[in-house]
Amino acid sequence: MDPRKLFLIIKREYMTRIRSRVFIISTILAPVIILAIIFVPILMTSYDSGQTYQIAIVDHTGQVAQRLVKMNGARYLAMDNTSVDSLKKMVVKGSITGYIVITQDILDGKSNPELVSSGSGGISLMSDVQSNLQTAIRDALLSQIDVNSGIRQIINRHINLQTSKLTEGGQEKQDTTILFIVGYIMAFAIYTAMFTYGGIIMRGVLEEKTSRIIEIMASSAKPIELLIGKVIGVGLVGATQFVIWALLISSAATFGAPFIMQLVGSGSQAHAASAAASSFSVPSIPPSLWIYFILFFILGYLMYGALFAAVGSAADSETDIQQLMFPIILPIIIPIMLLGAVASNPDSTTAIVTSMIPLFSPILMIARLAITEVPLWQSLSSIVLMLLTFWLFMWLSSRIYRVGILMYGKKPSFKELARWIRYR
């Protein structure tokens, strides 16, 4: 290969795409959408927090209603002298959201309480009412058998399990749940990049082929130079986009959070959100994990990018692409389907074997590395296998690419693609 020609092809691919409207619009819109997903629910919860759902409690036992009112006086109303028919009329008129009748059978465990409501409040309201009822009925039963306050505190005590990770460097306090989420995010980022930028390569090759530009380019450079230059050029575009997204999202989150908290106001939910935000700490992600993420990100993209380019060169239309893409899409989707099982038990035989398969490694191995201590030989072996697979795919794709870019008017079969590979 001629390094000068390769550099010119990479430069052309990079500069052409980075100046396009699609790149500019997608680079701006993606962070806006992500931030909207994060902050819009917070704002909606803030504005909805002023709405009160009132539940009337008819307590024939005299032991539950007052406990509920003490828990949340704005939500629960003790209405022992009100008939059920009157309560139904109040629900229909909207005076109250719903009502519950507490009988001795409920305390004795012979029946369950029933919330009759207009349907307002949704699952969140039903969950809160169920939790409050459980606590109130439990306290009422404990009072009946004269349990002292010390035993009640023991029964009501909630245990929060803290986790720490033991490595060769010592014991480090770390939230395993957060690492589980980090592993998922990294795996899905690689999955998205392989699909998104691989598709850009494929459609870019198809456009150049249908417009006959590729014929001019093929007269000045070797097919392997065109293929590698396109894969690297689009990869650099993707890297640039990811860096811009990271900077925009982190800046918006840092400077926008105080503004959001001011908009939320001073309600109880705002205080709860503020307390949660103050107690939250950014997980300590080791530098080695970032290095692995970058390696798997690059190798995963290069492996599949070469295959997507081969499909684009072999196809003559979008219909052809859909038919030829199945063998590529399948090994990308399978690790996503296995991700939950691997993340749940990252040291199982299934997790180890599947994460060592080169086509699955970019997604599954990074998830294991984030969650558990993966032996060095496994991570290095997966990297070596991915490198070998990349060179194999690049060789196969270049054989298809050199024939496919000059083929028109014929839909190739997989048998014919195999024949193209054998051409000399």
PDB file of N, CA, C and O in Angstrom, residues 209-253:
ATOM      1  N   LYS A 209     -20.518   3.698  -5.523  1.00  0.00           N
ATOM      2  CA  LYS A 209     -20.625   2.709  -6.595  1.00  0.00           C
ATOM      3  C   LYS A 209     -21.729   3.086  -7.576  1.00  0.00           C
ATOM      4  O   LYS A 209     -21.529   3.039  -8.802  1.00  0.00           O
ATOM      5  N   THR A 210     -22.894   3.458  -7.077  1.00  0.00           N
ATOM      6  CA  THR A 210     -24.019   3.787  -7.960  1.00  0.00           C
ATOM      7  C   THR A 210     -23.785   5.089  -8.728  1.00  0.00           C
ATOM      8  O   THR A 210     -24.304   5.261  -9.836  1.00  0.00           O
ATOM      9  N   SER A 211     -23.011   6.009  -8.158  1.00  0.00           N
ATOM     10  CA  SER A 211     -22.704   7.269  -8.858  1.00  0.00           C
ATOM     11  C   SER A 211     -21.470   7.166  -9.749  1.00  0.00           C
ATOM     12  O   SER A 211     -21.072   8.146 -10.360  1.00  0.00           O
ATOM     13  N   ARG A 212     -20.833   5.986  -9.765  1.00  0.00           N
ATOM     14  CA  ARG A 212     -19.651   5.695 -10.585  1.00  0.00           C
ATOM     15  C   ARG A 212     -18.406   6.462 -10.149  1.00  0.00           C
ATOM     16  O   ARG A 212     -17.393   6.459 -10.866  1.00  0.00           O
ATOM     17  N   ILE A 213     -18.451   7.131  -8.989  1.00  0.00           N
ATOM     18  CA  ILE A 213     -17.254   7.816  -8.491  1.00  0.00           C
ATOM     19  C   ILE A 213     -16.169   6.800  -8.165  1.00  0.00           C
ATOM     20  O   ILE A 213     -14.972   7.064  -8.309  1.00  0.00           O
ATOM     21  N   ILE A 214     -16.580   5.620  -7.709  1.00  0.00           N
ATOM     22  CA  ILE A 214     -15.627   4.605  -7.287  1.00  0.00           C
ATOM     23  C   ILE A 214     -14.729   4.161  -8.447  1.00  0.00           C
ATOM     24  O   ILE A 214     -13.581   3.754  -8.233  1.00  0.00           O
ATOM     25  N   GLU A 215     -15.224   4.256  -9.686  1.00  0.00           N
ATOM     26  CA  GLU A 215     -14.415   3.858 -10.835  1.00  0.00           C
ATOM     27  C   GLU A 215     -13.215   4.781 -11.002  1.00  0.00           C
ATOM     28  O   GLU A 215     -12.101   4.338 -11.325  1.00  0.00           O
ATOM     29  N   ILE A 216     -13.450   6.079 -10.762  1.00  0.00           N
ATOM     30  CA  ILE A 216     -12.358   7.045 -10.864  1.00  0.00           C
ATOM     31  C   ILE A 216     -11.354   6.808  -9.738  1.00  0.00           C
ATOM     32  O   ILE A 216     -10.132   6.838  -9.957  1.00  0.00           O
ATOM     33  N   MET A 217     -11.875   6.558  -8.539  1.00  0.00           N
ATOM     34  CA  MET A 217     -10.997   6.330  -7.396  1.00  0.00           C
ATOM     35  C   MET A 217     -10.202   5.040  -7.569  1.00  0.00           C
ATOM     36  O   MET A 217      -9.017   4.969  -7.216  1.00  0.00           O
ATOM     37  N   ALA A 218     -10.833   4.004  -8.127  1.00  0.00           N
ATOM     38  CA  ALA A 218     -10.152   2.722  -8.318  1.00  0.00           C
ATOM     39  C   ALA A 218      -9.032   2.802  -9.337  1.00  0.00           C
ATOM     40  O   ALA A 218      -8.098   1.997  -9.316  1.00  0.00           O
ATOM     41  N   SER A 219      -9.107   3.785 -10.225  1.00  0.00           N
ATOM     42  CA  SER A 219      -8.042   3.950 -11.219  1.00  0.00           C
ATOM     43  C   SER A 219      -6.798   4.591 -10.631  1.00  0.00           C
ATOM     44  O   SER A 219      -5.730   4.561 -11.261  1.00  0.00           O
ATOM     45  N   SER A 220      -6.936   5.187  -9.432  1.00  0.00           N
ATOM     46  CA  SER A 220      -5.814   5.887  -8.814  1.00  0.00           C
ATOM     47  C   SER A 220      -5.273   5.198  -7.565  1.00  0.00           C
ATOM     48  O   SER A 220      -4.186   5.533  -7.103  1.00  0.00           O
ATOM     49  N   ALA A 221      -6.043   4.277  -7.011  1.00  0.00           N
ATOM     50  CA  ALA A 221      -5.621   3.603  -5.771  1.00  0.00           C
ATOM     51  C   ALA A 221      -6.056   2.147  -5.810  1.00  0.00           C
ATOM     52  O   ALA A 221      -6.992   1.775  -6.519  1.00  0.00           O
ATOM     53  N   LYS A 222      -5.368   1.337  -5.041  1.00  0.00           N
ATOM     54  CA  LYS A 222      -5.709  -0.081  -4.945  1.00  0.00           C
ATOM     55  C   LYS A 222      -6.981  -0.264  -4.125  1.00  0.00           C
ATOM     56  O   LYS A 222      -7.270   0.541  -3.236  1.00  0.00           O
ATOM     57  N   PRO A 223      -7.746  -1.326  -4.403  1.00  0.00           N
ATOM     58  CA  PRO A 223      -8.962  -1.583  -3.617  1.00  0.00           C
ATOM     59  C   PRO A 223      -8.703  -1.687  -2.125  1.00  0.00           C
ATOM     60  O   PRO A 223      -9.506  -1.214  -1.330  1.00  0.00           O
ATOM     61  N   ILE A 224      -7.594  -2.313  -1.743  1.00  0.00           N
ATOM     62  CA  ILE A 224      -7.297  -2.448  -0.311  1.00  0.00           C
ATOM     63  C   ILE A 224      -7.058  -1.090   0.327  1.00  0.00           C
ATOM     64  O   ILE A 224      -7.420  -0.845   1.475  1.00  0.00           O
ATOM     65  N   GLU A 225      -6.449  -0.163  -0.433  1.00  0.00           N
ATOM     66  CA  GLU A 225      -6.231   1.197   0.066  1.00  0.00           C
ATOM     67  C   GLU A 225      -7.557   1.931   0.220  1.00  0.00           C
ATOM     68  O   GLU A 225      -7.763   2.650   1.214  1.00  0.00           O
ATOM     69  N   LEU A 226      -8.445   1.751  -0.753  1.00  0.00           N
ATOM     70  CA  LEU A 226      -9.767   2.379  -0.672  1.00  0.00           C
ATOM     71  C   LEU A 226     -10.555   1.834   0.514  1.00  0.00           C
ATOM     72  O   LEU A 226     -11.209   2.591   1.246  1.00  0.00           O
ATOM     73  N   LEU A 227     -10.479   0.512   0.710  1.00  0.00           N
ATOM     74  CA  LEU A 227     -11.227  -0.125   1.788  1.00  0.00           C
ATOM     75  C   LEU A 227     -10.727   0.322   3.153  1.00  0.00           C
ATOM     76  O   LEU A 227     -11.505   0.766   4.009  1.00  0.00           O
ATOM     77  N   ILE A 228      -9.418   0.217   3.368  1.00  0.00           N
ATOM     78  CA  ILE A 228      -8.850   0.595   4.677  1.00  0.00           C
ATOM     79  C   ILE A 228      -9.028   2.084   4.922  1.00  0.00           C
ATOM     80  O   ILE A 228      -9.350   2.520   6.041  1.00  0.00           O
ATOM     81  N   GLY A 229      -8.829   2.895   3.899  1.00  0.00           N
ATOM     82  CA  GLY A 229      -8.990   4.339   4.060  1.00  0.00           C
ATOM     83  C   GLY A 229     -10.403   4.727   4.448  1.00  0.00           C
ATOM     84  O   GLY A 229     -10.612   5.595   5.312  1.00  0.00           O
ATOM     85  N   LYS A 230     -11.397   4.059   3.840  1.00  0.00           N
ATOM     86  CA  LYS A 230     -12.792   4.358   4.176  1.00  0.00           C
ATOM     87  C   LYS A 230     -13.118   3.926   5.598  1.00  0.00           C
ATOM     88  O   LYS A 230     -13.762   4.669   6.356  1.00  0.00           O
ATOM     89  N   VAL A 231     -12.662   2.738   5.991  1.00  0.00           N
ATOM     90  CA  VAL A 231     -12.938   2.241   7.343  1.00  0.00           C
ATOM     91  C   VAL A 231     -12.301   3.146   8.392  1.00  0.00           C
ATOM     92  O   VAL A 231     -12.943   3.522   9.382  1.00  0.00           O
ATOM     93  N   ILE A 232     -11.046   3.527   8.192  1.00  0.00           N
ATOM     94  CA  ILE A 232     -10.358   4.382   9.172  1.00  0.00           C
ATOM     95  C   ILE A 232     -10.950   5.783   9.174  1.00  0.00           C
ATOM     96  O   ILE A 232     -11.144   6.394  10.239  1.00  0.00           O
ATOM     97  N   GLY A 233     -11.251   6.321   7.994  1.00  0.00           N
ATOM     98  CA  GLY A 233     -11.813   7.675   7.912  1.00  0.00           C
ATOM     99  C   GLY A 233     -13.138   7.803   8.627  1.00  0.00           C
ATOM    100  O   GLY A 233     -13.354   8.730   9.416  1.00  0.00           O
ATOM    101  N   VAL A 234     -14.038   6.847   8.385  1.00  0.00           N
ATOM    102  CA  VAL A 234     -15.336   6.868   9.078  1.00  0.00           C
ATOM    103  C   VAL A 234     -15.147   6.623  10.567  1.00  0.00           C
ATOM    104  O   VAL A 234     -15.850   7.207  11.402  1.00  0.00           O
ATOM    105  N   GLY A 235     -14.173   5.768  10.914  1.00  0.00           N
ATOM    106  CA  GLY A 235     -13.896   5.538  12.332  1.00  0.00           C
ATOM    107  C   GLY A 235     -13.449   6.799  13.045  1.00  0.00           C
ATOM    108  O   GLY A 235     -13.850   7.057  14.187  1.00  0.00           O
ATOM    109  N   LEU A 236     -12.625   7.601  12.382  1.00  0.00           N
ATOM    110  CA  LEU A 236     -12.192   8.880  12.974  1.00  0.00           C
ATOM    111  C   LEU A 236     -13.361   9.854  13.115  1.00  0.00           C
ATOM    112  O   LEU A 236     -13.424  10.625  14.074  1.00  0.00           O
ATOM    113  N   VAL A 237     -14.287   9.812  12.152  1.00  0.00           N
ATOM    114  CA  VAL A 237     -15.502  10.632  12.267  1.00  0.00           C
ATOM    115  C   VAL A 237     -16.294  10.218  13.504  1.00  0.00           C
ATOM    116  O   VAL A 237     -16.755  11.065  14.283  1.00  0.00           O
ATOM    117  N   GLY A 238     -16.441   8.903  13.695  1.00  0.00           N
ATOM    118  CA  GLY A 238     -17.151   8.407  14.874  1.00  0.00           C
ATOM    119  C   GLY A 238     -16.459   8.795  16.163  1.00  0.00           C
ATOM    120  O   GLY A 238     -17.120   9.197  17.132  1.00  0.00           O
ATOM    121  N   ALA A 239     -15.116   8.694  16.192  1.00  0.00           N
ATOM    122  CA  ALA A 239     -14.369   9.071  17.397  1.00  0.00           C
ATOM    123  C   ALA A 239     -14.558  10.557  17.704  1.00  0.00           C
ATOM    124  O   ALA A 239     -14.744  10.950  18.864  1.00  0.00           O
ATOM    125  N   THR A 240     -14.519  11.379  16.658  1.00  0.00           N
ATOM    126  CA  THR A 240     -14.733  12.823  16.845  1.00  0.00           C
ATOM    127  C   THR A 240     -16.115  13.094  17.408  1.00  0.00           C
ATOM    128  O   THR A 240     -16.288  13.910  18.327  1.00  0.00           O
ATOM    129  N   GLN A 241     -17.094  12.409  16.874  1.00  0.00           N
ATOM    130  CA  GLN A 241     -18.478  12.610  17.333  1.00  0.00           C
ATOM    131  C   GLN A 241     -18.630  12.194  18.792  1.00  0.00           C
ATOM    132  O   GLN A 241     -19.276  12.897  19.583  1.00  0.00           O
ATOM    133  N   PHE A 242     -18.044  11.063  19.171  1.00  0.00           N
ATOM    134  CA  PHE A 242     -18.141  10.596  20.550  1.00  0.00           C
ATOM    135  C   PHE A 242     -17.473  11.568  21.524  1.00  0.00           C
ATOM    136  O   PHE A 242     -17.979  11.810  22.621  1.00  0.00           O
ATOM    137  N   VAL A 243     -16.327  12.123  21.136  1.00  0.00           N
ATOM    138  CA  VAL A 243     -15.633  13.089  21.997  1.00  0.00           C
ATOM    139  C   VAL A 243     -16.488  14.340  22.183  1.00  0.00           C
ATOM    140  O   VAL A 243     -16.634  14.866  23.300  1.00  0.00           O
ATOM    141  N   ILE A 244     -17.072  14.841  21.089  1.00  0.00           N
ATOM    142  CA  ILE A 244     -17.936  16.028  21.180  1.00  0.00           C
ATOM    143  C   ILE A 244     -19.146  15.745  22.062  1.00  0.00           C
ATOM    144  O   ILE A 244     -19.530  16.560  22.903  1.00  0.00           O
ATOM    145  N   TRP A 245     -19.764  14.561  21.878  1.00  0.00           N
ATOM    146  CA  TRP A 245     -20.913  14.193  22.705  1.00  0.00           C
ATOM    147  C   TRP A 245     -20.539  14.146  24.176  1.00  0.00           C
ATOM    148  O   TRP A 245     -21.282  14.638  25.030  1.00  0.00           O
ATOM    149  N   ALA A 246     -19.411  13.535  24.483  1.00  0.00           N
ATOM    150  CA  ALA A 246     -18.981  13.415  25.885  1.00  0.00           C
ATOM    151  C   ALA A 246     -18.773  14.791  26.510  1.00  0.00           C
ATOM    152  O   ALA A 246     -19.187  15.043  27.650  1.00  0.00           O
ATOM    153  N   LEU A 247     -18.147  15.701  25.752  1.00  0.00           N
ATOM    154  CA  LEU A 247     -17.898  17.049  26.278  1.00  0.00           C
ATOM    155  C   LEU A 247     -19.208  17.818  26.473  1.00  0.00           C
ATOM    156  O   LEU A 247     -19.406  18.486  27.503  1.00  0.00           O
ATOM    157  N   LEU A 248     -20.110  17.727  25.500  1.00  0.00           N
ATOM    158  CA  LEU A 248     -21.377  18.457  25.597  1.00  0.00           C
ATOM    159  C   LEU A 248     -22.245  17.932  26.735  1.00  0.00           C
ATOM    160  O   LEU A 248     -22.811  18.709  27.522  1.00  0.00           O
ATOM    161  N   ILE A 249     -22.344  16.599  26.853  1.00  0.00           N
ATOM    162  CA  ILE A 249     -23.205  16.010  27.879  1.00  0.00           C
ATOM    163  C   ILE A 249     -22.653  16.284  29.267  1.00  0.00           C
ATOM    164  O   ILE A 249     -23.391  16.650  30.187  1.00  0.00           O
ATOM    165  N   SER A 250     -21.325  16.114  29.440  1.00  0.00           N
ATOM    166  CA  SER A 250     -20.733  16.350  30.760  1.00  0.00           C
ATOM    167  C   SER A 250     -20.845  17.819  31.150  1.00  0.00           C
ATOM    168  O   SER A 250     -21.140  18.144  32.305  1.00  0.00           O
ATOM    169  N   SER A 251     -20.658  18.732  30.187  1.00  0.00           N
ATOM    170  CA  SER A 251     -20.778  20.167  30.486  1.00  0.00           C
ATOM    171  C   SER A 251     -22.211  20.534  30.835  1.00  0.00           C
ATOM    172  O   SER A 251     -22.466  21.266  31.803  1.00  0.00           O
ATOM    173  N   ALA A 252     -23.157  20.007  30.059  1.00  0.00           N
ATOM    174  CA  ALA A 252     -24.570  20.308  30.315  1.00  0.00           C
ATOM    175  C   ALA A 252     -25.015  19.738  31.656  1.00  0.00           C
ATOM    176  O   ALA A 252     -25.763  20.371  32.397  1.00  0.00           O
ATOM    177  N   ALA A 253     -24.547  18.528  31.982  1.00  0.00           N
ATOM    178  CA  ALA A 253     -24.923  17.919  33.257  1.00  0.00           C
ATOM    179  C   ALA A 253     -24.335  18.687  34.428  1.00  0.00           C
ATOM    180  O   ALA A 253     -24.984  18.867  35.463  1.00  0.00           O
TER     181      ALA A 253
END
